[in-house]
Short mmCIF file of N, CA and C in Angstrom, two decimals:
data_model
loop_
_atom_site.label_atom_id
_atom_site.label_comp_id
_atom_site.label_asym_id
_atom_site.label_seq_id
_atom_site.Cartn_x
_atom_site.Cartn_y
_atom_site.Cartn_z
N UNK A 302 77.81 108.94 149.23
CA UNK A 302 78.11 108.55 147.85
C UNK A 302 79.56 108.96 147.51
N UNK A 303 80.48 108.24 146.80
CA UNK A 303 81.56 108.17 146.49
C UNK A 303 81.53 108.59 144.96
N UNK A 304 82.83 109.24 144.70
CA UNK A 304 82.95 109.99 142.88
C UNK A 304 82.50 108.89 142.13
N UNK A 305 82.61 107.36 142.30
CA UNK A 305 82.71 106.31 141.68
C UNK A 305 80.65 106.03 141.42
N UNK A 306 80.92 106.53 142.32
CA UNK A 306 78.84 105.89 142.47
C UNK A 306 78.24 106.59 141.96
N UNK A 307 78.84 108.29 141.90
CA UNK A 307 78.08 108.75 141.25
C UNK A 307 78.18 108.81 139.87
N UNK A 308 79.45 108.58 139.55
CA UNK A 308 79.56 108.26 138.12
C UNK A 308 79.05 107.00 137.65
N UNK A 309 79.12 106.08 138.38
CA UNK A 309 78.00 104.94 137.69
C UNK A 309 76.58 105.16 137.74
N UNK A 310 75.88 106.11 139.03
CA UNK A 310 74.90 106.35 138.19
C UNK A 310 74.49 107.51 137.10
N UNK A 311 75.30 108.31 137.24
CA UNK A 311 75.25 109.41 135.72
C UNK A 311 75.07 108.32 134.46
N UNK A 312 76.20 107.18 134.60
CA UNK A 312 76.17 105.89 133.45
C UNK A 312 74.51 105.55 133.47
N UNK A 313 74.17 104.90 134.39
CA UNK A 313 72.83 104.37 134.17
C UNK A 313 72.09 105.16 134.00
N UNK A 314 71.95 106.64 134.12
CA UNK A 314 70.78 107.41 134.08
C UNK A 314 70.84 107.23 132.37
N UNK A 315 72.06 108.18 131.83
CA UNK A 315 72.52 108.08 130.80
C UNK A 315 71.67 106.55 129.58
N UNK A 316 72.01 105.93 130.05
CA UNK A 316 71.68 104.56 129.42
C UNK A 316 70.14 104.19 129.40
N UNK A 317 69.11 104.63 130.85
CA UNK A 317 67.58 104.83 130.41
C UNK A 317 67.25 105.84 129.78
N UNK A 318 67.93 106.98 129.48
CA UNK A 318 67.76 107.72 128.72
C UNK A 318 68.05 107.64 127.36
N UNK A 319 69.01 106.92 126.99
CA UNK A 319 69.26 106.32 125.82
C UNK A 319 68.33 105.34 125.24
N UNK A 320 67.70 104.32 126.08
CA UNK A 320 66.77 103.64 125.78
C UNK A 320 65.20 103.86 125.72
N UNK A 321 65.06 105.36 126.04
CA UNK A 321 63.50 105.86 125.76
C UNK A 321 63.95 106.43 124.86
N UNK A 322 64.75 107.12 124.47
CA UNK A 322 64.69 108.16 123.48
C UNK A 322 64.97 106.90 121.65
N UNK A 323 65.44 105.89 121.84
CA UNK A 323 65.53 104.90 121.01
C UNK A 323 63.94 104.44 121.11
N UNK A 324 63.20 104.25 122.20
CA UNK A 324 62.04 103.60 122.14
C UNK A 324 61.19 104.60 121.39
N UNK A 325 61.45 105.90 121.91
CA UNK A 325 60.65 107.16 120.90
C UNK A 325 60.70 107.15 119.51
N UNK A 326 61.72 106.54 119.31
CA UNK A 326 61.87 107.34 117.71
C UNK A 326 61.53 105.81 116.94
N UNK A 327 61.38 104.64 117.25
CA UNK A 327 60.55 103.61 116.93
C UNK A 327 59.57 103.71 116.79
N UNK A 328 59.02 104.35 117.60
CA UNK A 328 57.03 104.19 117.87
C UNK A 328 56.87 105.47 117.02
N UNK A 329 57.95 106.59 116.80
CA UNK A 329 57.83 107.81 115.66
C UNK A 329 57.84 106.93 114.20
N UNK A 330 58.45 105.82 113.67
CA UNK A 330 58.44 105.34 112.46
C UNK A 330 57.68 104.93 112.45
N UNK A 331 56.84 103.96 113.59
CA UNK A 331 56.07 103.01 113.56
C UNK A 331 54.29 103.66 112.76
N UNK A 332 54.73 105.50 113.62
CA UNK A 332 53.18 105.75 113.33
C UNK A 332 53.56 106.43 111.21
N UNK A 333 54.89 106.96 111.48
CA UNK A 333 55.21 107.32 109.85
C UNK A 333 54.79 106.42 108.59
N UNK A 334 55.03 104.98 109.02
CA UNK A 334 54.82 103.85 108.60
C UNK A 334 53.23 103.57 108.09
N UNK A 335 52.29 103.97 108.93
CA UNK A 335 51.08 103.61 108.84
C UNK A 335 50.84 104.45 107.61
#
């Protein structure tokens, strides 16, 4: 692995992590909501 690869995947880890923690806090309003 090259500095480059691993920095793109730090990016992508970064970015599914960004997108559960967004999916969390949806399904947190969703149940606030009820």
């Amino acid at each position: 692995m090259t500095p480059a690869d691993l920095k793109t995947a730090a990016q992508i880890d970064h970015a599914v992590f960004g997108m559960e923690f967004t999916v969390g806090i949806l399904e947190w309003l969703a149940d606030a909501l009820d």
